[in-house]
Amino acid sequence: MCTVCGCGEGEARIEAHDHHHHHHGDESPGSRLVRIEQDILAKNNEYAAANRRHFSERGIHCLNLVSSPGSGKTALLIRTLNDLKGEFALGVIEGDQQTSLDADRIRETGVPAIQINTGKGCHLDGHRVGHALESLKPERGSLLFIENVGNLVCPAAFDLGEAHKVVILSVTEGEDKPIKYPDMFHAADLMLLNKIDLLPHLDFDRERCIDYARRVNPRIKVIQTSARTGEGMADWYQWLRASRQMALAGHPVLAGEG
Amino acid sequence: MHELSLCESLLQIMERSAVEQGYSRVKRVWLEIGALAGVEVEAMRFGFDVATRGSLAEGAGLEIIELPGEAWCMACAKKVPVRQRYDECPACGGCQLQVTGGDQMRIKELEVE
Ligand SMILES: Nc1nc2c(ncn2[C@@H]2O[C@H](COP(=O)(O)OP(=O)(O)OP(=O)(O)O)[C@@H](O)[C@H]2O)c(=O)[nH]1
Ligand SMILES: [Mg+2]
Ligand SMILES: [Zn+2]
Ligand SMILES: [Zn+2]
């Protein structure tokens, strides 16, 4: 008998809202049904929840940076770390399939960084980030950046325990990226539209791109940046300060900061 | 590939359940996949075959129950069907839609021995 709906037997009709979806007739003797009823990502979500607890106990504000390969995540981070290292304790977790080049570039700023190589995995997951935290040991009250693997698909589904996903889109990509990868733009709270120094050489339609992003996610905030010239970076830092203040309202780590 | 990593998570859930429930082989798996979950059913089947090779679920049948996307339209104050996240409301053409269903990817049940 079906453990979900209690039906005796049924033909296999795999369609929406059809409870009688099972083949029952051809179960071989000795086999049984086990009810699971679990989100496929339940396990990842448990690890992410543990990371989130770790962050909230220590007043760590964590941001998960996602984009396609080459949109400028590392360049933006390096500039951000150099500009903010006098203001906040900082830390970086770098996801990359093969190399530790990005982590090496980050460490040159003097900010502690740890590399996670995902191998064939095209995204970071909650479990790997949990282990990275054990080695990196980010400071209480710090800002922690996670640079995800360059990929606009998988990282959308894998919660790492961050306060916000920040999606970076560069103007050298198509303005239709938000509607081609709606899950990512839906999951992000902020979009950094990067490499705007290159706009004069391109026919990228900024308004159209931002409009597409808002269609997928009406709440998304947009800041235009250039990691090369520094344009727009001050707005990004303001967003970081404000989102941290909001997330840590009432937390003891803020008390010491005046 | 996104679906492959989902199938790896799926395999982990089955492996853990096998220990808890005392079985050694999975013969069939029922999944519920919403139209807005961002999952390609065909890619999921392929990913399942790859991820389960040499595991307790090698060769298992994969039954995918596809669920439609559903959203709440603020303007119409009613539930409307949607095919994609960024769809406009089929009734009023507005885009103030809040997805209310069809974004799930759940493992429902296993046939095991
Ligand atoms: N002109 C211009 N170039 C930029 C900007 N930001 C990054 N770049 C360049 O774009 C290239 C890729 O930048 P990265 O920071 O490595 O991009 P990424 O997103 O970290 O790339 P992956 O880690 O490989 O996914 C480098 O050559 C950067 O110098 C920008 O604002 N303007
Ligand atoms: Mg990088
Ligand atoms: Zn992936
Ligand atoms: Zn409507």
PDB file of N, CA and C and ligand atoms in Angstrom, chain A residues 70 72-75 94-96 102 105 147-148, ligand 2:
ATOM      1  N   GLY A  70      34.330  35.676 -14.351  1.00  0.00           N
ATOM      2  CA  GLY A  70      34.954  36.876 -14.899  1.00  0.00           C
ATOM      3  C   GLY A  70      34.186  38.173 -14.773  1.00  0.00           C
ATOM      4  N   GLY A  72      34.012  40.006 -12.238  1.00  0.00           N
ATOM      5  CA  GLY A  72      34.775  40.955 -11.426  1.00  0.00           C
ATOM      6  C   GLY A  72      34.645  40.751  -9.928  1.00  0.00           C
ATOM      7  N   LYS A  73      34.278  39.565  -9.497  1.00  0.00           N
ATOM      8  CA  LYS A  73      34.121  39.309  -8.056  1.00  0.00           C
ATOM      9  C   LYS A  73      35.424  39.566  -7.305  1.00  0.00           C
ATOM     10  N   THR A  74      36.519  38.988  -7.801  1.00  0.00           N
ATOM     11  CA  THR A  74      37.789  39.128  -7.087  1.00  0.00           C
ATOM     12  C   THR A  74      38.286  40.570  -7.143  1.00  0.00           C
ATOM     13  N   ALA A  75      38.159  41.202  -8.306  1.00  0.00           N
ATOM     14  CA  ALA A  75      38.601  42.594  -8.437  1.00  0.00           C
ATOM     15  C   ALA A  75      37.818  43.506  -7.490  1.00  0.00           C
ATOM     16  N   GLU A  94      37.235  31.763  -0.489  1.00  0.00           N
ATOM     17  CA  GLU A  94      37.298  31.770  -1.946  1.00  0.00           C
ATOM     18  C   GLU A  94      36.909  30.411  -2.492  1.00  0.00           C
ATOM     19  N   GLY A  95      35.907  30.385  -3.347  1.00  0.00           N
ATOM     20  CA  GLY A  95      35.552  29.127  -4.011  1.00  0.00           C
ATOM     21  C   GLY A  95      36.090  29.137  -5.425  1.00  0.00           C
ATOM     22  N   ASP A  96      36.717  28.057  -5.811  1.00  0.00           N
ATOM     23  CA  ASP A  96      37.238  27.965  -7.175  1.00  0.00           C
ATOM     24  C   ASP A  96      37.328  26.493  -7.512  1.00  0.00           C
ATOM     25  N   ASP A 102      42.894  33.121  -6.865  1.00  0.00           N
ATOM     26  CA  ASP A 102      42.097  34.205  -6.303  1.00  0.00           C
ATOM     27  C   ASP A 102      42.422  34.406  -4.816  1.00  0.00           C
ATOM     28  N   ARG A 105      45.588  36.279  -4.532  1.00  0.00           N
ATOM     29  CA  ARG A 105      45.391  37.713  -4.806  1.00  0.00           C
ATOM     30  C   ARG A 105      44.779  38.408  -3.593  1.00  0.00           C
ATOM     31  N   GLU A 147      33.446  34.340  -1.949  1.00  0.00           N
ATOM     32  CA  GLU A 147      33.387  34.408  -3.412  1.00  0.00           C
ATOM     33  C   GLU A 147      33.011  33.031  -3.928  1.00  0.00           C
ATOM     34  N   ASN A 148      31.820  32.911  -4.475  1.00  0.00           N
ATOM     35  CA  ASN A 148      31.345  31.617  -4.951  1.00  0.00           C
ATOM     36  C   ASN A 148      32.007  31.279  -6.281  1.00  0.00           C
TER      37      ASN A 148
HETATM   38 MG    MG C   2      37.478  35.357  -8.912  1.00  0.00          MG
END
